[in-house]
Short mmCIF file of C-alpha atoms in Angstrom, two decimals:
data_model
loop_
_atom_site.label_atom_id
_atom_site.label_comp_id
_atom_site.label_asym_id
_atom_site.label_seq_id
_atom_site.Cartn_x
_atom_site.Cartn_y
_atom_site.Cartn_z
CA MET A 985 -7.98 13.29 -27.67
CA GLY A 986 -9.06 10.29 -29.65
CA GLU A 987 -11.22 7.58 -28.19
CA ARG A 988 -8.44 5.07 -28.69
CA THR A 989 -6.21 6.73 -26.11
CA THR A 990 -8.80 7.32 -23.41
CA ARG A 991 -10.69 4.05 -23.32
CA GLY A 992 -8.86 0.83 -22.58
CA PRO A 993 -9.86 -2.83 -22.44
CA GLY A 994 -12.01 -4.25 -19.66
CA PRO A 995 -10.31 -5.66 -16.55
CA ARG A 996 -10.43 -9.29 -17.73
CA ALA A 997 -9.23 -8.50 -21.25
CA ALA A 998 -6.48 -6.24 -19.89
CA LEU A 999 -5.03 -9.02 -17.71
CA PHE A 1000 -4.87 -11.77 -20.30
CA PRO A 1001 -2.88 -13.47 -21.56
CA LEU A 1002 -0.90 -13.84 -18.33
CA THR A 1003 2.59 -15.28 -18.53
CA GLY A 1004 3.79 -17.89 -16.06
CA PRO A 1005 5.99 -15.40 -14.16
CA LEU A 1006 3.10 -12.96 -13.77
CA ARG A 1007 0.82 -15.76 -12.53
CA PHE A 1008 3.44 -16.66 -9.95
CA LEU A 1009 3.87 -13.01 -8.96
CA LEU A 1010 0.11 -12.59 -8.43
CA LEU A 1011 0.04 -15.81 -6.41
CA SER A 1012 2.95 -14.50 -4.35
CA SER A 1013 1.05 -11.25 -3.85
CA PHE A 1014 -1.53 -13.40 -2.05
CA LEU A 1015 0.85 -15.76 -0.21
CA ILE A 1016 3.21 -13.11 1.17
CA PRO A 1017 0.52 -11.05 2.98
CA LEU A 1018 -1.18 -14.31 3.94
CA GLY A 1019 1.94 -15.41 5.81
CA SER A 1020 2.67 -11.94 7.14
CA PHE A 1021 -0.84 -11.40 8.46
CA MET A 1022 -0.79 -14.76 10.18
CA VAL A 1023 1.71 -13.06 12.51
CA LEU A 1024 1.88 -9.26 12.33
CA PRO A 1025 -1.68 -8.29 13.42
CA PHE A 1026 -1.10 -10.23 16.65
CA MET A 1027 2.33 -8.81 17.45
CA SER A 1028 1.03 -6.39 20.08
CA VAL A 1029 -0.63 -9.27 21.92
CA PHE A 1030 2.37 -11.57 21.42
CA LEU A 1031 4.94 -9.01 22.59
CA HIS A 1032 2.87 -8.06 25.62
CA GLU A 1033 1.39 -11.36 26.81
CA ARG A 1034 3.96 -13.94 25.66
CA LEU A 1035 7.16 -11.91 25.99
CA GLY A 1036 6.11 -9.61 28.82
CA LEU A 1037 6.90 -6.24 27.23
CA GLY A 1038 5.09 -3.22 28.63
CA LEU A 1039 2.38 -1.63 26.50
CA GLY A 1040 4.37 1.59 26.21
CA THR A 1041 7.34 -0.31 24.82
CA VAL A 1042 5.06 -2.29 22.50
CA GLY A 1043 3.60 0.94 21.12
CA VAL A 1044 7.03 2.42 20.40
CA VAL A 1045 8.22 -0.79 18.72
CA LEU A 1046 5.15 -1.05 16.48
CA ALA A 1047 5.28 2.64 15.52
CA ALA A 1048 8.96 2.36 14.55
CA ALA A 1049 8.30 -0.86 12.62
CA SER A 1050 5.44 0.74 10.68
CA LEU A 1051 7.55 3.75 9.75
CA VAL A 1052 10.35 1.47 8.50
CA GLN A 1053 7.93 -0.70 6.51
CA PHE A 1054 6.35 2.22 4.67
CA SER A 1055 9.03 4.87 4.33
CA GLY A 1056 11.80 2.35 3.66
CA GLY A 1057 10.15 1.72 0.31
CA ILE A 1058 12.12 4.61 -1.17
CA VAL A 1059 15.33 2.67 -0.46
CA GLY A 1060 13.76 -0.43 -1.99
CA GLY A 1061 12.94 1.48 -5.16
CA ALA A 1062 16.45 2.88 -5.45
CA LEU A 1063 17.99 -0.56 -4.84
CA ALA A 1064 15.79 -2.10 -7.56
CA ASP A 1065 16.87 0.63 -9.94
CA ARG A 1066 20.51 -0.26 -9.27
CA ILE A 1067 20.60 -4.08 -9.03
CA GLY A 1068 17.37 -5.07 -10.78
CA LEU A 1069 13.85 -6.06 -9.82
CA ARG A 1070 14.34 -9.80 -9.40
CA ARG A 1071 17.48 -9.50 -7.28
CA THR A 1072 15.83 -6.90 -5.07
CA MET A 1073 12.76 -9.08 -4.51
CA VAL A 1074 14.90 -12.12 -3.68
CA TRP A 1075 17.09 -10.22 -1.21
CA ALA A 1076 14.00 -8.62 0.36
CA LEU A 1077 12.43 -12.05 0.86
CA VAL A 1078 15.66 -13.40 2.35
CA VAL A 1079 15.60 -10.57 4.89
CA ARG A 1080 11.94 -11.11 5.66
CA THR A 1081 12.36 -14.88 6.00
CA ALA A 1082 15.18 -14.27 8.48
CA GLY A 1083 12.81 -12.04 10.43
CA PHE A 1084 10.17 -14.71 10.80
CA ALA A 1085 12.84 -17.26 11.72
CA GLY A 1086 13.99 -14.77 14.35
CA LEU A 1087 10.50 -14.68 15.84
CA LEU A 1088 10.70 -18.44 16.20
CA ALA A 1089 14.06 -18.10 17.98
CA ALA A 1090 12.60 -15.35 20.18
CA LEU A 1091 10.45 -17.92 21.96
CA ARG A 1092 13.68 -18.95 23.70
CA TRP A 1093 15.37 -15.52 23.74
CA PRO A 1094 12.63 -12.84 23.93
CA PRO A 1095 14.79 -9.73 23.23
CA LEU A 1096 15.36 -11.07 19.71
CA ALA A 1097 11.65 -10.50 18.91
CA ILE A 1098 12.09 -6.75 18.45
CA TRP A 1099 14.96 -7.14 15.98
CA ALA A 1100 13.10 -9.91 14.18
CA LEU A 1101 10.07 -7.65 13.74
CA VAL A 1102 12.26 -4.86 12.37
CA LEU A 1103 13.79 -7.33 9.89
CA THR A 1104 10.37 -8.37 8.59
CA CYS A 1105 9.48 -4.71 8.08
CA CYS A 1106 12.77 -3.99 6.30
CA GLY A 1107 12.06 -6.90 3.96
CA ALA A 1108 8.59 -5.57 3.21
CA ALA A 1109 9.98 -2.09 2.49
CA LEU A 1110 12.50 -3.48 0.01
CA TYR A 1111 10.07 -5.87 -1.67
CA LEU A 1112 6.94 -3.96 -2.60
CA PRO A 1113 8.33 -1.29 -5.01
CA ALA A 1114 10.19 -3.98 -6.98
CA ASN A 1115 7.14 -6.27 -6.93
CA LYS A 1116 4.81 -3.61 -8.34
CA ALA A 1117 7.37 -2.51 -10.92
CA TYR A 1118 7.92 -6.11 -12.09
CA LEU A 1119 4.15 -6.62 -12.33
CA VAL A 1120 3.73 -3.71 -14.79
CA HIS A 1121 7.11 -4.07 -16.54
CA GLY A 1122 6.61 -3.83 -20.30
CA VAL A 1123 2.81 -3.54 -19.93
CA GLU A 1124 0.99 -0.98 -22.09
CA ASP A 1125 -0.27 2.08 -20.23
CA GLU A 1126 -3.96 1.24 -20.67
CA ARG A 1127 -3.45 -2.22 -19.14
CA ARG A 1128 -1.43 -1.08 -16.12
CA PRO A 1129 -4.41 -0.22 -13.86
CA ALA A 1130 -5.76 -3.75 -14.27
CA PHE A 1131 -2.42 -5.30 -13.29
CA LEU A 1132 -1.94 -2.98 -10.31
CA SER A 1133 -5.50 -3.51 -9.09
CA ALA A 1134 -5.16 -7.30 -9.50
CA GLY A 1135 -2.01 -7.16 -7.37
CA ASN A 1136 -3.81 -5.03 -4.78
CA ALA A 1137 -6.72 -7.49 -4.76
CA ALA A 1138 -4.35 -10.42 -4.15
CA ILE A 1139 -2.64 -8.52 -1.33
CA ASN A 1140 -5.93 -7.70 0.36
CA ALA A 1141 -7.14 -11.29 0.00
CA GLY A 1142 -4.02 -12.51 1.81
CA MET A 1143 -4.45 -9.86 4.49
CA ALA A 1144 -8.05 -10.96 5.04
CA VAL A 1145 -7.40 -14.72 5.21
CA GLY A 1146 -4.17 -14.69 7.26
CA PRO A 1147 -5.66 -13.60 10.62
CA LEU A 1148 -8.57 -16.03 10.22
CA ILE A 1149 -6.13 -18.95 9.91
CA ALA A 1150 -3.72 -17.89 12.62
CA GLY A 1151 -6.05 -16.49 15.27
CA PRO A 1152 -6.54 -19.76 17.23
CA PHE A 1153 -2.79 -20.56 17.26
CA VAL A 1154 -0.86 -17.32 17.78
CA LEU A 1155 -0.88 -17.60 21.59
CA SER A 1156 -1.46 -21.33 22.06
CA SER A 1157 1.07 -22.66 19.51
CA PRO A 1158 3.23 -19.76 18.27
CA GLY A 1159 6.22 -22.01 17.58
CA TRP A 1160 4.37 -24.07 14.99
CA LEU A 1161 2.87 -20.90 13.50
CA PHE A 1162 6.22 -19.12 13.12
CA ALA A 1163 7.79 -22.28 11.68
CA ALA A 1164 4.99 -22.61 9.10
CA VAL A 1165 5.29 -18.97 8.05
CA THR A 1166 9.08 -19.28 7.77
CA ALA A 1167 8.69 -22.36 5.55
CA LEU A 1168 6.15 -20.52 3.38
CA PHE A 1169 8.56 -17.62 2.87
CA LEU A 1170 11.41 -19.99 2.03
CA ALA A 1171 9.29 -21.52 -0.72
CA VAL A 1172 8.22 -18.13 -2.09
CA THR A 1173 11.84 -16.92 -2.05
CA ALA A 1174 12.96 -19.98 -4.02
CA GLY A 1175 10.25 -19.29 -6.58
CA HIS A 1176 11.33 -15.68 -7.01
CA ALA A 1177 14.91 -16.79 -7.64
CA ARG A 1178 13.63 -18.64 -10.73
CA LEU A 1179 11.84 -15.62 -12.23
CA PRO A 1180 13.24 -14.28 -15.51
CA GLY A 1181 15.16 -11.01 -15.34
CA SER A 1182 13.23 -7.81 -15.74
CA ASP A 1183 14.86 -6.92 -19.05
CA GLY A 1184 13.04 -9.82 -20.69
CA ASN A 1185 16.24 -11.68 -21.64
CA GLY A 1186 16.88 -13.55 -18.45
CA ALA A 1187 19.54 -11.16 -17.16
CA ASP A 1188 18.36 -9.10 -14.25
CA GLY A 1189 19.62 -5.67 -15.00
CA GLY A 1190 17.90 -2.52 -13.84
CA ASN A 1191 14.30 -2.06 -14.85
CA HIS A 1192 14.80 1.26 -16.58
CA ALA A 1193 18.26 1.64 -18.06
CA ALA A 1194 17.40 4.95 -19.70
CA SER A 1195 16.35 6.35 -16.34
CA ARG A 1196 19.69 5.47 -14.75
CA LYS A 1197 21.54 7.28 -17.53
CA THR A 1198 19.48 10.45 -17.68
CA ALA A 1199 17.86 10.96 -14.26
CA PRO A 1200 19.76 13.06 -11.74
CA PRO A 1201 21.03 11.24 -8.64
CA GLY A 1202 19.15 11.20 -5.37
CA LEU A 1203 16.27 9.27 -3.87
CA LEU A 1204 13.83 12.14 -4.43
CA ALA A 1205 15.08 13.20 -7.87
CA GLY A 1206 12.26 13.29 -10.41
CA LEU A 1207 9.62 13.33 -7.66
CA ALA A 1208 6.04 13.83 -8.91
CA LEU A 1209 5.14 16.42 -6.30
CA LEU A 1210 1.35 16.49 -6.44
CA PRO A 1211 0.82 12.67 -6.40
CA PHE A 1212 3.40 12.44 -3.59
CA ALA A 1213 1.60 15.08 -1.50
CA ALA A 1214 -1.82 13.61 -2.30
CA ASN A 1215 -0.64 10.13 -1.29
CA ALA A 1216 0.77 11.41 2.00
CA LEU A 1217 -2.50 13.20 2.75
CA ALA A 1218 -4.61 10.18 1.75
CA PHE A 1219 -2.65 7.88 4.06
CA TYR A 1220 -2.71 10.45 6.85
CA LEU A 1221 -6.51 10.56 6.73
CA TYR A 1222 -7.00 6.84 6.07
CA PHE A 1223 -4.84 5.84 9.02
CA HIS A 1224 -7.22 7.64 11.37
CA PHE A 1225 -9.50 4.75 10.41
CA GLN A 1226 -6.73 2.14 10.43
CA HIS A 1227 -5.24 3.11 13.79
CA PHE A 1228 -8.29 3.96 15.87
CA LEU A 1229 -11.27 2.02 14.53
CA ALA A 1230 -10.37 -1.03 16.64
CA VAL A 1231 -10.69 0.66 20.02
CA TYR A 1232 -13.74 2.63 18.84
CA ALA A 1233 -15.56 -0.40 17.40
CA VAL A 1234 -14.75 -2.94 20.11
CA GLU A 1235 -16.15 -0.78 22.89
CA ARG A 1236 -19.39 -0.22 20.91
CA ALA A 1237 -19.83 -3.68 19.41
CA SER A 1238 -17.29 -6.51 19.82
CA ALA A 1239 -13.97 -7.75 18.52
CA ALA A 1240 -15.84 -10.19 16.27
CA PHE A 1241 -17.89 -7.36 14.74
CA TYR A 1242 -14.73 -5.33 14.20
CA SER A 1243 -13.35 -8.31 12.26
CA MET A 1244 -16.50 -8.26 10.13
CA VAL A 1245 -15.92 -4.59 9.30
CA LEU A 1246 -12.35 -5.36 8.21
CA LEU A 1247 -13.52 -8.31 6.13
CA LEU A 1248 -16.05 -6.07 4.36
CA CYS A 1249 -13.31 -3.54 3.59
CA PHE A 1250 -10.94 -6.19 2.24
CA THR A 1251 -13.73 -7.68 0.12
CA LEU A 1252 -14.56 -4.31 -1.44
CA VAL A 1253 -10.93 -3.81 -2.49
CA ILE A 1254 -10.74 -7.33 -3.91
CA VAL A 1255 -13.96 -7.00 -5.93
CA VAL A 1256 -14.41 -3.33 -6.74
CA GLN A 1257 -10.92 -2.08 -7.56
CA PRO A 1258 -10.23 -4.47 -10.49
CA LEU A 1259 -13.68 -3.72 -11.93
CA ALA A 1260 -13.25 0.03 -11.54
CA SER A 1261 -9.59 0.23 -12.59
CA GLY A 1262 -10.34 1.33 -16.16
CA LEU A 1263 -12.72 4.04 -15.01
CA ILE A 1264 -10.17 5.27 -12.45
CA ARG A 1265 -7.49 5.37 -15.17
CA ARG A 1266 -9.65 7.57 -17.42
CA MET A 1267 -10.84 9.85 -14.61
CA PRO A 1268 -9.22 13.32 -14.58
CA TYR A 1269 -6.85 13.54 -11.65
CA VAL A 1270 -8.53 16.46 -9.91
CA LEU A 1271 -11.90 14.69 -10.16
CA ALA A 1272 -10.38 11.50 -8.73
CA LEU A 1273 -9.02 13.46 -5.77
CA ALA A 1274 -12.42 15.05 -5.21
CA VAL A 1275 -14.26 11.71 -5.36
CA GLY A 1276 -11.75 9.93 -3.14
CA PHE A 1277 -11.51 12.52 -0.40
CA THR A 1278 -15.29 13.02 -0.43
CA GLY A 1279 -15.68 9.28 0.16
CA LEU A 1280 -13.28 9.51 3.11
CA ALA A 1281 -15.17 12.49 4.54
CA ALA A 1282 -18.55 10.77 4.22
CA GLY A 1283 -17.24 7.58 5.84
CA MET A 1284 -15.62 9.40 8.76
CA ALA A 1285 -18.80 11.39 9.39
CA VAL A 1286 -20.93 8.23 9.36
CA LEU A 1287 -18.59 6.52 11.85
CA ALA A 1288 -19.35 9.27 14.36
CA ALA A 1289 -22.84 7.77 14.88
CA GLY A 1290 -21.18 4.77 16.56
CA THR A 1291 -23.86 2.18 15.72
CA ARG A 1292 -23.11 -1.19 14.13
CA ALA A 1293 -24.73 -0.08 10.89
CA ALA A 1294 -22.64 3.10 10.95
CA LEU A 1295 -19.44 1.11 11.46
CA LEU A 1296 -20.20 -1.02 8.41
CA ALA A 1297 -21.36 1.85 6.22
CA GLY A 1298 -18.52 4.13 7.30
CA GLY A 1299 -15.90 1.46 6.65
CA ALA A 1300 -17.39 0.81 3.20
CA LEU A 1301 -17.38 4.51 2.22
CA ILE A 1302 -13.81 5.01 3.42
CA THR A 1303 -12.66 1.94 1.49
CA LEU A 1304 -14.38 3.09 -1.72
CA GLY A 1305 -12.65 6.46 -1.39
CA ASP A 1306 -9.28 4.81 -0.89
CA ILE A 1307 -9.80 2.51 -3.87
CA VAL A 1308 -9.87 5.62 -6.05
CA LEU A 1309 -7.14 7.58 -4.25
CA PHE A 1310 -4.47 4.91 -3.83
CA LEU A 1311 -4.66 3.58 -7.40
CA LYS A 1312 -4.97 6.99 -9.07
CA ASN A 1313 -2.08 8.47 -7.10
CA ASP A 1314 0.20 5.61 -8.20
CA LEU A 1315 -0.89 5.91 -11.83
CA GLU A 1316 -0.43 9.66 -11.85
CA ALA A 1317 2.99 9.41 -10.22
CA LEU A 1318 4.07 6.91 -12.89
CA ARG A 1319 2.80 9.21 -15.63
CA ARG A 1320 4.46 12.37 -14.32
CA SER A 1321 7.85 11.11 -13.17
CA PRO A 1322 10.82 10.45 -15.47
CA ARG A 1323 12.22 7.91 -12.99
CA SER A 1324 11.92 4.13 -13.20
CA ASP A 1325 8.75 2.42 -11.99
CA ALA A 1326 10.48 0.96 -8.91
CA VAL A 1327 11.80 4.37 -7.82
CA VAL A 1328 8.36 5.95 -8.33
CA PHE A 1329 6.67 3.25 -6.24
CA GLY A 1330 9.35 3.71 -3.57
CA GLN A 1331 8.71 7.46 -3.47
CA GLN A 1332 4.99 6.82 -3.10
CA ARG A 1333 5.69 4.43 -0.22
CA LEU A 1334 7.70 7.16 1.47
CA ALA A 1335 4.68 9.44 1.19
CA ALA A 1336 2.52 6.70 2.68
CA GLY A 1337 4.90 6.26 5.61
CA LEU A 1338 5.02 9.97 6.36
CA GLY A 1339 1.22 10.19 6.26
CA ALA A 1340 0.70 7.11 8.43
CA CYS A 1341 3.25 8.34 10.98
CA ALA A 1342 1.64 11.78 11.19
CA SER A 1343 -1.75 10.13 11.63
CA GLY A 1344 -0.49 8.08 14.55
CA VAL A 1345 1.01 11.10 16.30
CA LEU A 1346 -1.67 13.74 15.65
CA GLY A 1347 -4.63 11.37 15.50
CA GLY A 1348 -3.60 9.71 18.75
CA GLN A 1349 -3.60 13.06 20.53
CA ALA A 1350 -7.01 13.96 19.09
CA TYR A 1351 -8.53 10.59 19.96
CA GLY A 1352 -7.13 10.83 23.48
CA LEU A 1353 -8.76 14.24 23.95
CA GLY A 1354 -12.09 12.88 22.73
CA GLU A 1355 -11.83 9.86 24.99
CA ARG A 1356 -11.08 11.99 28.05
CA ALA A 1357 -14.03 14.23 27.19
CA GLY A 1358 -16.30 11.20 26.74
CA HIS A 1359 -17.16 12.07 23.11
CA THR A 1360 -14.96 9.99 20.78
CA GLY A 1361 -17.52 10.52 18.01
CA TRP A 1362 -16.17 14.05 17.67
CA PHE A 1363 -12.82 12.53 16.64
CA TRP A 1364 -14.42 11.19 13.46
CA LEU A 1365 -16.18 14.49 12.73
CA LEU A 1366 -12.84 16.29 13.06
CA ALA A 1367 -11.29 13.75 10.67
CA ALA A 1368 -14.17 14.27 8.21
CA ALA A 1369 -13.62 18.04 8.33
CA GLN A 1370 -9.94 17.52 7.51
CA CYS A 1371 -10.92 15.36 4.52
CA LEU A 1372 -12.85 18.33 3.13
CA LEU A 1373 -10.55 21.19 4.12
CA LEU A 1374 -7.02 19.84 3.52
CA PRO A 1375 -7.26 18.59 -0.11
CA PRO A 1376 -7.87 22.11 -1.56
CA LEU A 1377 -4.40 23.00 -0.28
CA LEU A 1378 -3.03 20.52 -2.81
CA LEU A 1379 -4.08 22.94 -5.56
CA THR A 1380 -1.17 25.13 -4.53
CA VAL A 1381 1.19 22.18 -5.04
CA ARG A 1382 -0.53 21.47 -8.35
CA HIS A 1383 0.15 24.98 -9.68
CA ARG A 1384 3.81 24.77 -8.69
CA ALA A 1385 4.21 21.36 -10.31
CA ALA A 1386 2.50 22.43 -13.56
CA ARG A 1387 4.82 25.23 -14.63
CA ARG A 1388 5.86 23.64 -17.91
CA PRO A 1389 3.58 24.21 -20.93
CA VAL A 1390 1.33 21.38 -22.04
CA PRO A 1391 -0.28 20.61 -25.40
CA ASP A 1392 -3.74 21.99 -26.12
CA ASP A 1393 -5.24 18.51 -26.22
CA TYR A 1394 -3.70 17.51 -22.88
CA HIS A 1395 -6.28 16.07 -20.46
CA GLU A 1396 -5.01 15.83 -16.90
CA GLY A 1397 -5.26 12.33 -15.49
CA ALA A 1398 -5.69 10.52 -18.81
CA LEU A 1399 -2.90 8.09 -19.68
CA THR A 1400 -1.58 8.15 -23.21
CA HIS A 1401 0.87 6.07 -25.19
CA ASP A 1402 3.19 9.11 -25.52
CA ASP A 1403 2.98 10.62 -22.07
CA THR A 1404 3.93 14.24 -21.46
CA ASP A 1405 7.09 13.52 -19.49
CA GLY A 1406 8.76 11.65 -22.29
CA ARG A 1407 8.75 8.31 -20.49
CA ILE A 1408 8.87 5.15 -22.54
CA PRO A 1409 5.32 3.76 -22.99
CA GLY A 1410 4.83 0.65 -20.91
CA ARG A 1411 7.88 1.29 -18.70
#
């Protein structure tokens, strides 16, 4: 394969020139999680202490909301394929704005809080596949990793800043906080309504007309099996860290130190992923899986030590592994699937939801056993062992998914202008 097809521009060169709509979309990718994370990380405290719900009820509500937010992405992708990217994003933001307004109303009628939270999660599920597809619409294959990683960096920046702003107010002045977030989402929704259509001519048709004509019906039609399975497994293992680090870290350090660990992880995504996006694009897929899951395994094993240094180092290693896995799985799914970008992103979100849900159920049981035995460090060693033992099983999926013949010069994982599935370059 020629050098021209395997080596792309650097991250800065790949992003520029940026059009006005793409600048607004990247800004929105910061503002939307900023507003969301001014509220959502504190929902367990708000539901329990302000609204008086029992912790068991709170746990069920948050688990159901998380499943909707992730797995509902497959519906968002299908909707974007039918009515267009811009319309889907606008309707998703309308739903999410209504959810935050409902939280404001719940201060007077508490039962409304649960439905309001579900609405915000439904809006997130509908929005993200269309957002990511719009961001890379019409972009050449070698520039796509830079755009996706820039969007991920903006999202993580908003997630990092939101709790810092809202922390002092979520219990003392929740009314003002919910009103401010609702106003922010109204403004962002109005901005999205002014975006040009995704076909480049101002009309917001579907983002992949050819896909709608040729692809078979069904939400899972055209599924890229190996990236789907790898994404589900990556989220299953990562959410051991996401779900259970808080209780593990707070009892060994403090809530403030736990916040420092999260800030380090967000910062790594913001800084490292855009810089490494070109390397991740060129990396063979099997190598990317090996690097990513090895990073997860090393991080989980380090966490078992339980010291402050181990918490920081373990969080950093896990984040570096996820930087490779999450971006490469999306890129590989786009390359392998004949479906539109929005549908592919929706399918990958479904995989993420299934993995996160399984992590909550199975990981919770494992952590509970370790806690009752007085050795929660063993929970992280068990997770590290899974990071090493489960990925080889994906090779079976890989062989089943690779039945069709490929050209002699095909290099798995490398993106080309004429990809092997016959998809339109840049679509």
